[in-house]
Amino acid sequence: MDSSVIQRKKVAVIGGGLVGSLQACFLAKRNFQIDVYEAREDPRVADFTRGRSINLALSHRGRQALKAVGLEDQIVSQGIPMRARMIHSLSGKKSAVPYGTKSQERPEEGQVTIAVPASETEPYILSVSRENLNKDLLTAAEKYPSVKMHFNHKLLKCNPEEGMITVLGSDKVPKDVTCDLIVGCDGAYSTVRSHLMKKPRFDYSQQYIPHGYMELTIPPKNGDYAMEPNYLHIWPRNTFMMIALPNMSKSFTCTLFMPFDEFDKLLTSNDVIDFFQKYFPDAIPLIGEKLLVQDFFLLPAQPMISVKCSSFHFQSHCVLLGDAAHAIVPFFGQGMNAGFEDCLVFDELMDKFNNDLSLCLPAFSRLRIPDSHAISDLSMYNYIEKNMGRFLHAIMPSTFIPLYTMVSFSRIRYHEAVQRWHWQKKVIYKGLLFLGSLIAISSTYLLMHYVSPRPFHYFRRPWN
């Protein structure tokens, strides 16, 4: 496509969050004229977290997307490596559970090997600040002369057939904007998606889970981390759990996942302290009773929603990315990473189709819908890797790869990871069944042989 034509193409990115700002960087590299419309204030001058330091887990998929726009080193330098899980039992005992072992997976066409830096012996994920990451991505996008940010601009209408949107700025005067492409990166409650839902043959479903989440903080202790910093700390407690991710400030960001029915029972400071004393006794001295109560009642527990839709595009004029296309619950740590991979896949398709949106957008839907549905299903439960799976991976690393390893440390497509996981489970179960049958037969033979040897002598007589 002629560069002068590319230069004239106008793109409206709706949403200046993580995915929207990253997508702006990708599109700016292609000389599109980009306007990013964000309903909130600029996070570089306003605090979106309301006093809380929300952290996210950056895995291989997210890093690959950042690498493609030259931001990986900058972001990685601001993250904390988490090389394993640290499980906190009710008794206070701690056990380290590694993510996996270094794998030499043979890449298939369009795939990559599991990413382990040459200087590392184990794969790891990074704990990064959502707030700082968003600021860095916005700053990186604004460095492109073709990118313009519009904060405090709310999307009112979206008409992809005519390539027009209507936005409402701080002056409270609706403004019509024409463009060649509308990119919906406006989150789980996407306004762009709500307009596409009115189109024929657009499928949509959403599901709230009974659990909510609440952010807490473990402050530094004597100027250092209060726990081991290079771990994802987990307190599993049947129907609820708490996790903690390290911050550069030497603190930890904790997230308590629990059914709303349980949250509703904790109405007073004493209720909260008694609850933590019963289920998370080792966390109380780490957080401190005063800070625990303060954080607990700072904001109510937040809901978690899973969203599926199809398609992700409308003709050649509109496309959904990130949570707008596939909001998922956080139990596999892939929400941000899946959104970042959307940007990378879209960019790869733009290369393949030479910036032809009429070919790129349908291909994006075909490619990403199976993967987004797969990771959504995986994220609906917190799959726990079995010891047998890790053992088989250790002795046959090219054949048996743990599901978490495939999802977090490779770019194996999500739905292919699920298919491979199901295949591995069948092989494991058949192997265990065969082994169990063999043991049963052997045990029966030995028992009969030692208890009553004469029948066996009788059967051997003809051959003797």
Coordinates of N, CA and C in Angstrom, one line a residue, residues 142 159 201 346 447:
E142 N 2.8 9.0 23.0 CA 2.9 10.5 22.6 C 4.1 10.9 22.0
N159 N -20.7 4.9 15.1 CA -21.4 4.5 13.9 C -20.3 4.0 12.9
R201 N -26.1 -10.8 13.9 CA -25.2 -12.0 14.1 C -24.0 -11.6 15.0
F346 N -2.5 -8.5 16.0 CA -3.1 -7.5 15.0 C -1.9 -6.9 14.1
L447 N 0.6 -63.0 45.4 CA -0.2 -63.4 46.5 C -0.6 -64.9 46.4

